[in-house]
Tab-separated table of C-alpha atoms in Angstrom:
chain	number	residue	atom	x	y	z
A	1	MET	CA	9.947	-5.268	-5.431
A	2	ASP	CA	13.276	-5.016	-3.658
A	3	TYR	CA	15.056	-5.824	-6.913
A	4	LEU	CA	13.282	-2.942	-8.663
A	5	VAL	CA	14.291	-0.556	-5.877
A	6	LEU	CA	17.867	-1.823	-6.131
A	7	ALA	CA	17.829	-1.161	-9.886
A	8	MET	CA	16.525	2.371	-9.242
A	9	LEU	CA	19.306	2.902	-6.741
A	10	LEU	CA	21.919	1.805	-9.275
A	11	VAL	CA	20.500	4.163	-11.927
A	12	SER	CA	20.582	7.082	-9.489
A	13	LEU	CA	24.169	6.304	-8.474
A	14	LEU	CA	25.231	6.096	-12.122
A	15	SER	CA	23.538	9.423	-12.853
A	16	GLY	CA	25.193	11.033	-9.840
A	17	THR	CA	28.613	9.745	-10.881
A	18	LEU	CA	28.079	11.119	-14.377
A	19	LEU	CA	26.948	14.469	-13.004
A	20	ILE	CA	29.965	14.832	-10.729
A	21	SER	CA	32.600	13.624	-13.152
A	22	VAL	CA	31.808	14.851	-16.682
A	23	ASP	CA	28.826	17.207	-16.420
A	24	GLN	CA	29.634	20.593	-17.925
A	25	VAL	CA	28.271	23.400	-20.094
A	26	THR	CA	30.126	24.979	-23.032
A	27	CYS	CA	28.999	28.422	-24.182
A	28	LEU	CA	29.698	30.615	-27.221
A	29	PRO	CA	28.711	34.299	-27.388
A	30	LEU	CA	26.216	35.734	-29.857
A	31	ASN	CA	26.587	39.250	-31.325
A	32	ASN	CA	24.613	42.201	-29.991
A	33	LYS	CA	22.499	42.497	-33.112
A	34	LEU	CA	20.987	39.144	-32.417
A	35	ASN	CA	20.202	39.927	-28.775
A	36	ASP	CA	17.066	41.867	-29.717
A	37	THR	CA	15.622	38.869	-31.519
A	38	THR	CA	16.531	36.236	-28.963
A	39	GLU	CA	15.069	38.160	-26.013
A	40	ALA	CA	11.592	37.799	-27.515
A	41	MET	CA	11.861	34.028	-27.768
A	42	VAL	CA	10.056	32.122	-25.036
A	43	ASN	CA	9.600	28.652	-26.386
A	44	LEU	CA	12.703	26.491	-26.156
A	45	GLY	CA	11.841	24.819	-29.420
A	46	ALA	CA	11.771	28.188	-31.135
A	47	ILE	CA	15.151	29.000	-29.607
A	48	ASP	CA	16.659	25.755	-30.916
A	49	HIS	CA	15.194	26.394	-34.347
A	50	ALA	CA	16.447	29.979	-34.427
A	51	SER	CA	19.880	28.927	-33.208
A	52	ASN	CA	20.130	26.330	-35.964
A	53	ASP	CA	18.927	28.610	-38.774
A	54	LYS	CA	20.098	32.105	-37.938
A	55	LEU	CA	22.893	32.033	-35.410
A	56	PRO	CA	25.608	30.340	-37.506
A	57	THR	CA	25.176	32.842	-40.360
A	58	THR	CA	26.008	35.858	-38.203
A	59	ASN	CA	28.953	34.456	-36.295
A	60	ARG	CA	30.543	32.434	-39.077
A	61	GLY	CA	34.246	33.247	-39.431
A	62	ARG	CA	34.151	36.037	-36.845
A	63	SER	CA	36.726	36.371	-34.058
A	64	ILE	CA	35.174	36.385	-30.576
A	65	ASN	CA	38.221	37.765	-28.710
A	66	LEU	CA	37.540	35.984	-25.373
A	67	ASP	CA	40.256	34.317	-23.363
A	68	TYR	CA	40.058	30.969	-21.593
A	69	GLN	CA	39.245	32.422	-18.162
A	70	GLN	CA	36.298	34.330	-19.599
A	71	TYR	CA	34.996	31.131	-21.221
A	72	LEU	CA	35.180	29.336	-17.877
A	73	TYR	CA	33.446	32.171	-16.076
A	74	ILE	CA	30.617	32.338	-18.624
A	75	SER	CA	30.175	28.540	-18.624
A	76	HIS	CA	29.918	28.366	-14.829
A	77	ILE	CA	27.441	31.217	-14.646
A	78	CYS	CA	25.278	29.816	-17.435
A	79	TYR	CA	25.373	26.374	-15.822
A	80	GLN	CA	23.657	27.851	-12.780
A	81	LYS	CA	21.272	30.242	-14.570
A	82	ALA	CA	20.366	28.727	-17.931
A	83	LEU	CA	20.381	25.022	-17.141
A	84	PRO	CA	17.023	23.759	-15.747
A	85	TRP	CA	17.093	22.645	-12.129
A	86	PHE	CA	15.977	19.123	-12.987
A	87	SER	CA	19.012	18.539	-15.187
A	88	LYS	CA	21.280	19.419	-12.273
A	89	TYR	CA	19.494	17.671	-9.415
A	90	PHE	CA	17.790	14.660	-11.001
A	91	PRO	CA	20.388	12.103	-9.745
A	92	TYR	CA	20.063	13.352	-6.181
A	93	LEU	CA	16.257	13.247	-6.299
A	94	ALA	CA	16.354	9.735	-7.762
A	95	LEU	CA	18.742	8.621	-5.005
A	96	VAL	CA	16.553	10.059	-2.235
A	97	ASN	CA	13.399	8.535	-3.746
A	98	SER	CA	15.045	5.116	-4.064
A	99	LEU	CA	16.228	5.194	-0.456
A	100	LEU	CA	12.770	6.228	0.758
A	101	LEU	CA	11.115	3.413	-1.201
A	102	MET	CA	13.628	0.943	0.191
A	103	ALA	CA	12.978	2.156	3.740
A	104	THR	CA	9.183	2.043	3.450
A	105	SER	CA	9.176	-1.378	1.779
A	106	ASN	CA	10.994	-3.042	4.688
A	107	PHE	CA	9.839	-0.835	7.549
A	108	TRP	CA	7.679	-3.484	9.198
A	109	PHE	CA	10.672	-5.861	9.189
A	110	ARG	CA	12.804	-3.238	10.970
A	111	TYR	CA	10.283	-1.828	13.454
A	112	PRO	CA	10.839	-3.806	16.686
A	113	LYS	CA	7.175	-4.155	17.696
A	114	THR	CA	6.204	-5.693	14.359
A	115	SER	CA	9.394	-7.544	13.430
A	116	SER	CA	9.388	-9.480	16.710
A	117	LYS	CA	5.837	-10.727	16.106
A	118	ILE	CA	6.620	-11.681	12.517
A	119	GLU	CA	9.741	-13.598	13.555
A	120	HIS	CA	7.770	-15.351	16.308
A	121	PHE	CA	5.044	-16.292	13.820
A	122	LEU	CA	7.589	-17.730	11.386
A	123	SER	CA	9.236	-19.761	14.146
A	124	VAL	CA	5.833	-21.150	15.148
A	125	LEU	CA	5.094	-22.135	11.546
A	126	ARG	CA	8.458	-23.844	11.263
A	127	LYS	CA	7.817	-25.856	14.412
A	128	CYS	CA	4.365	-26.805	13.131
A	129	PHE	CA	5.972	-28.289	10.038
A	130	GLU	CA	8.603	-30.084	12.087
A	131	SER	CA	6.190	-31.507	14.662
A	132	PRO	CA	5.351	-35.224	14.200
A	133	TRP	CA	1.955	-34.540	15.768
A	134	THR	CA	1.079	-32.323	12.770
A	135	THR	CA	1.995	-35.152	10.403
A	136	LYS	CA	-0.149	-37.532	12.439
A	137	ALA	CA	-3.151	-35.195	12.321
A	138	LEU	CA	-2.806	-34.555	8.602
A	139	SER	CA	-2.507	-38.270	7.892
A	140	GLU	CA	-5.743	-38.807	9.819
A	141	MET	CA	-7.418	-36.170	7.664
A	142	ALA	CA	-6.186	-37.892	4.507
A	143	CYS	CA	-7.379	-41.285	5.735
A	144	GLN	CA	-10.794	-39.936	6.643
A	145	ASN	CA	-11.214	-38.253	3.258
A	146	PHE	CA	-10.028	-41.364	1.429
A	147	LEU	CA	-12.343	-43.686	3.330
A	148	CYS	CA	-15.242	-41.178	3.196
A	149	LEU	CA	-16.054	-41.758	6.866
A	150	PRO	CA	-19.467	-40.317	7.786
A	151	GLN	CA	-19.567	-37.386	10.168
A	152	THR	CA	-21.028	-38.352	13.539
A	153	ASN	CA	-23.056	-36.124	15.800
A	154	ASN	CA	-21.798	-37.685	19.016
A	155	ASN	CA	-18.648	-36.055	20.311
A	156	GLY	CA	-17.613	-39.266	21.971
A	157	SER	CA	-17.759	-41.320	18.794
A	158	ARG	CA	-15.809	-38.679	16.887
A	159	HIS	CA	-13.249	-38.683	19.653
A	160	LYS	CA	-12.793	-42.417	19.344
A	161	GLN	CA	-12.360	-42.037	15.633
A	162	LEU	CA	-9.539	-39.541	16.107
A	163	ILE	CA	-7.545	-41.717	18.490
A	164	SER	CA	-7.965	-44.842	16.479
A	165	PRO	CA	-4.615	-46.618	16.556
A	166	SER	CA	-5.003	-47.748	12.947
A	167	SER	CA	-5.075	-44.229	11.542
A	168	SER	CA	-1.482	-43.246	12.308
A	169	PRO	CA	1.593	-44.471	14.108
A	170	ILE	CA	1.948	-43.971	17.867
A	171	LEU	CA	4.130	-41.049	18.910
A	172	ASP	CA	6.957	-41.473	21.361
A	173	ARG	CA	7.216	-39.562	24.605
A	174	LYS	CA	9.452	-36.801	23.245
A	175	ASP	CA	7.113	-36.096	20.332
A	176	ARG	CA	4.115	-35.924	22.656
A	177	GLU	CA	5.873	-33.460	24.942
A	178	GLN	CA	6.836	-31.309	21.974
A	179	GLY	CA	3.241	-31.386	20.750
A	180	ARG	CA	1.879	-30.263	24.133
A	181	ALA	CA	4.474	-27.483	24.333
A	182	LEU	CA	3.554	-26.325	20.846
A	183	PHE	CA	-0.133	-26.229	21.763
A	184	GLU	CA	0.675	-23.968	24.710
A	185	LYS	CA	3.017	-21.760	22.661
A	186	ILE	CA	0.459	-21.184	19.906
A	187	CYS	CA	-2.215	-20.437	22.508
A	188	ARG	CA	-0.037	-17.749	24.098
A	189	PHE	CA	0.950	-16.329	20.699
A	190	ARG	CA	-2.695	-16.131	19.662
A	191	ALA	CA	-3.629	-14.281	22.857
A	192	HIS	CA	-0.718	-11.874	22.309
A	193	THR	CA	-1.405	-11.038	18.656
A	194	GLU	CA	-5.201	-10.952	18.792
A	195	GLY	CA	-5.034	-8.130	21.304
A	196	ALA	CA	-3.719	-5.575	18.761
A	197	ASN	CA	-3.721	-4.751	15.057
A	198	LEU	CA	-0.340	-2.999	14.903
A	199	ILE	CA	1.077	-5.159	12.086
A	200	TYR	CA	-1.997	-4.531	9.947
A	201	ARG	CA	-1.855	-0.757	10.476
A	202	VAL	CA	1.895	-0.572	9.803
A	203	TYR	CA	1.553	-2.637	6.616
A	204	MET	CA	-1.348	-0.513	5.388
A	205	GLY	CA	0.520	2.698	6.214
A	206	GLN	CA	3.688	1.700	4.396
A	207	THR	CA	1.674	0.518	1.377
A	208	ILE	CA	-0.164	3.856	1.155
A	209	ILE	CA	3.124	5.766	1.497
A	210	LYS	CA	4.709	3.711	-1.286
A	211	VAL	CA	1.794	4.320	-3.658
A	212	ALA	CA	1.768	8.047	-2.869
A	213	LYS	CA	5.523	8.248	-3.404
A	214	VAL	CA	5.326	6.474	-6.765
A	215	LEU	CA	2.507	8.747	-7.960
A	216	THR	CA	4.453	11.822	-6.845
A	217	VAL	CA	7.624	10.722	-8.645
A	218	LEU	CA	5.741	9.918	-11.846
A	219	GLY	CA	3.878	13.231	-11.644
A	220	TYR	CA	6.751	15.687	-11.339
A	221	THR	CA	9.224	13.619	-13.393
A	222	SER	CA	6.900	13.370	-16.391
A	223	LYS	CA	6.520	17.156	-16.364
A	224	CYS	CA	10.247	17.850	-16.059
A	225	VAL	CA	11.448	15.316	-18.620
A	226	GLY	CA	11.085	17.865	-21.420
A	227	SER	CA	13.382	20.346	-19.690
A	228	ILE	CA	16.487	18.244	-20.393
A	229	SER	CA	17.881	19.593	-23.654
A	230	PHE	CA	21.233	19.750	-25.386
A	231	LYS	CA	21.041	23.460	-26.367
A	232	HIS	CA	20.233	26.411	-24.095
A	233	VAL	CA	20.292	30.176	-24.580
A	234	CYS	CA	21.820	32.139	-21.712
A	235	TRP	CA	21.281	35.860	-21.062
A	236	LEU	CA	23.839	37.538	-18.771
A	237	ASP	CA	24.335	41.155	-17.747
A	238	ILE	CA	28.083	41.132	-18.445
A	239	GLU	CA	28.219	43.028	-21.722
A	240	ASP	CA	30.587	45.642	-20.264
A	241	PHE	CA	32.905	42.869	-19.156
A	242	THR	CA	32.963	40.607	-22.218
A	243	GLY	CA	31.231	42.619	-24.943
A	244	TYR	CA	28.373	40.073	-25.165
A	245	SER	CA	25.190	39.503	-23.208
A	246	THR	CA	23.663	36.470	-24.997
A	247	PHE	CA	25.296	33.070	-25.219
A	248	LEU	CA	24.452	29.756	-26.821
A	249	CYS	CA	25.321	26.850	-24.478
A	250	THR	CA	25.454	23.088	-24.921
A	251	HIS	CA	24.939	20.574	-22.105
A	252	SER	CA	27.324	17.660	-22.621
A	253	SER	CA	25.441	15.137	-20.433
A	254	ALA	CA	21.939	15.852	-21.692
A	255	PHE	CA	21.639	12.809	-23.962
A	256	VAL	CA	22.846	10.321	-21.338
A	257	LEU	CA	20.666	11.919	-18.648
A	258	GLN	CA	17.615	11.552	-20.887
A	259	LYS	CA	18.261	7.826	-21.304
A	260	LEU	CA	18.899	7.304	-17.596
A	261	MET	CA	15.802	9.276	-16.728
A	262	GLY	CA	13.709	7.165	-19.104
A	263	THR	CA	15.083	4.010	-17.487
A	264	TYR	CA	14.310	5.344	-14.023
A	265	LEU	CA	10.738	6.243	-15.016
A	266	PHE	CA	10.231	2.762	-16.451
A	267	LEU	CA	11.445	1.153	-13.200
A	268	VAL	CA	9.199	3.409	-11.113
A	269	PHE	CA	6.244	2.522	-13.345
A	270	LEU	CA	6.929	-1.198	-12.912
A	271	TYR	CA	7.236	-0.686	-9.166
A	272	GLY	CA	3.848	1.041	-9.166
A	273	ILE	CA	2.222	-1.826	-11.082
A	274	VAL	CA	3.638	-4.403	-8.674
A	275	GLY	CA	2.706	-2.230	-5.689
A	276	ALA	CA	-0.898	-1.978	-6.874
A	277	TYR	CA	-1.535	-5.635	-5.959
A	278	PRO	CA	-1.138	-5.127	-2.161
A	279	VAL	CA	-3.523	-2.171	-2.353
A	280	LEU	CA	-6.161	-4.257	-4.136
A	281	TRP	CA	-5.539	-7.083	-1.677
A	282	LEU	CA	-6.117	-4.745	1.279
A	283	ILE	CA	-9.326	-3.391	-0.229
A	284	ARG	CA	-10.751	-6.611	-1.628
A	285	GLN	CA	-11.232	-8.616	1.577
A	286	PRO	CA	-11.353	-8.039	5.334
A	287	LEU	CA	-7.935	-9.004	6.654
A	288	GLN	CA	-8.642	-8.610	10.359
A	289	ARG	CA	-10.639	-11.818	10.565
A	290	TYR	CA	-9.674	-15.332	9.492
A	291	SER	CA	-12.088	-18.249	9.327
A	292	PHE	CA	-11.103	-21.934	9.161
A	293	LYS	CA	-14.286	-23.163	7.478
A	294	GLN	CA	-12.518	-25.218	4.838
A	295	VAL	CA	-10.169	-26.709	7.422
A	296	GLN	CA	-13.142	-27.606	9.607
A	297	VAL	CA	-14.792	-29.451	6.738
A	298	GLU	CA	-11.646	-31.296	5.703
A	299	SER	CA	-10.409	-32.198	9.194
A	300	ARG	CA	-13.853	-32.706	10.793
A	301	CYS	CA	-12.701	-30.499	13.664
A	302	HIS	CA	-15.606	-28.103	14.114
A	303	ASP	CA	-14.207	-26.419	17.212
A	304	ILE	CA	-11.459	-24.432	15.450
A	305	PRO	CA	-12.305	-20.811	16.304
A	306	ASP	CA	-12.046	-17.772	14.060
A	307	VAL	CA	-9.095	-15.503	14.804
A	308	TYR	CA	-8.872	-11.725	14.605
A	309	ASN	CA	-6.570	-8.713	14.342
A	310	ASP	CA	-2.841	-9.318	13.774
A	311	PHE	CA	-3.092	-13.100	14.078
A	312	ALA	CA	-5.701	-13.152	11.300
A	313	PHE	CA	-3.613	-10.804	9.157
A	314	LEU	CA	-0.516	-13.010	9.514
A	315	LEU	CA	-2.547	-16.047	8.456
A	316	HIS	CA	-3.816	-14.170	5.397
A	317	LEU	CA	-0.210	-13.357	4.533
A	318	ALA	CA	0.725	-17.020	4.925
A	319	ASP	CA	-2.082	-17.989	2.534
A	320	GLN	CA	-0.457	-15.818	-0.135
A	321	CYS	CA	2.432	-18.315	-0.107
A	322	ASP	CA	0.685	-21.610	0.598
A	323	GLN	CA	-2.601	-22.408	2.317
A	324	LEU	CA	-1.013	-25.467	3.906
A	325	TYR	CA	0.698	-23.131	6.409
A	326	SER	CA	-2.604	-22.089	7.967
A	327	TRP	CA	-3.879	-25.686	7.853
A	328	ARG	CA	-0.965	-26.923	9.923
A	329	LEU	CA	-1.373	-24.087	12.380
A	330	ALA	CA	-5.146	-24.641	12.631
A	331	LEU	CA	-4.611	-28.154	14.033
A	332	PHE	CA	-3.073	-26.578	17.132
A	333	LEU	CA	-6.070	-24.305	17.675
A	334	SER	CA	-8.479	-27.193	18.083
A	335	ALA	CA	-9.303	-28.182	21.659
A	336	MET	CA	-10.433	-31.594	20.411
A	337	ARG	CA	-6.996	-32.256	18.901
A	338	GLU	CA	-5.349	-31.167	22.130
A	339	ASN	CA	-7.548	-33.525	24.158
A	340	CYS	CA	-6.730	-36.260	21.665
A	341	LEU	CA	-3.019	-35.737	22.265
A	342	LEU	CA	-3.529	-35.828	26.031
A	343	ASP	CA	-5.540	-39.046	25.775
A	344	VAL	CA	-2.895	-40.668	23.586
A	345	SER	CA	-0.247	-39.688	26.127
A	346	LEU	CA	-2.372	-40.986	28.993
A	347	ASP	CA	-3.090	-44.296	27.258
A	348	HIS	CA	0.594	-44.742	26.486
A	349	GLU	CA	1.585	-44.024	30.084
A	350	LEU	CA	-1.072	-46.402	31.463
A	351	GLY	CA	0.028	-49.095	29.029
A	352	THR	CA	3.634	-48.637	30.121
A	353	LYS	CA	2.679	-48.911	33.792
A	354	LYS	CA	0.709	-52.115	33.152
A	355	LEU	CA	3.662	-53.640	31.347
A	356	GLN	CA	5.936	-52.702	34.245
A	357	GLN	CA	3.512	-54.238	36.772
A	358	GLN	CA	3.251	-57.465	34.792
A	359	ALA	CA	7.026	-57.632	34.527
């Protein structure tokens, strides 16, 4: 979505550059006899048709007797009065809309109270992937599924199965200390994020604002797209000054603005289609609760608790990328896995002491 917003920003900048550099209106006067007929015209299509069929026949070969300064004066006045407002201010509106969409899309990454939690969550996930204890636990899960070991009802027998030395290699002291520290860090992070739902509310708010902004842009832009035209009729009360009160004007940038406006509308429409998925995702399932039922079945760790609020929402976001992220994190929420790590550390320390005593 950021690439679409960047494309919208480039289109708005190109339109603004065109408007500042080469945008101008050129006007030619019409005779007074024709003023009575053109004042009754309301539809712009009728004006274009009348200007094509009738206007050239009356002014053909006739001297207008206006100097260059009068032409400039009439063109500047008609640019402000006859040209529709959307033709003059479309690039600025497109630029403001693009900047607002860019700000709302990344607001939760810039707001300190949400960005700090997201960065902390990503660092925890990275450490879960780097931890040898996670690899050991996942290898045990794979071995159990491959061997189809029956599930036991006795906690003690299951505990012995988890610390079986044949299931995975023994960790060294540094890896065990890192595993214990990661257990404590994830426990504190869970307690911190489950106490609030700020990330969920900020994400929902920015998603609603983006959808409302896209609908607003499509609404008023689709209505104003017909106002951009090459020909315009301008009525001015300067007949005593120039001898004419009706002028036929041409907008030099109308054709290019129409193409740029069509491109901008297409990009906004694509942005709306892509932005509809987060809305459906927010409505389709409850995102303030996360259950590890599948992990419990696969890992045979039935003590992994459900998590709530922001912690649950972050896990749902991680599942949008890869469900393995939540699986690795779930291993550090199990008290049985933590006790297993402590027992492995204790057995290793006791074995080391016995070897030292025998030596």
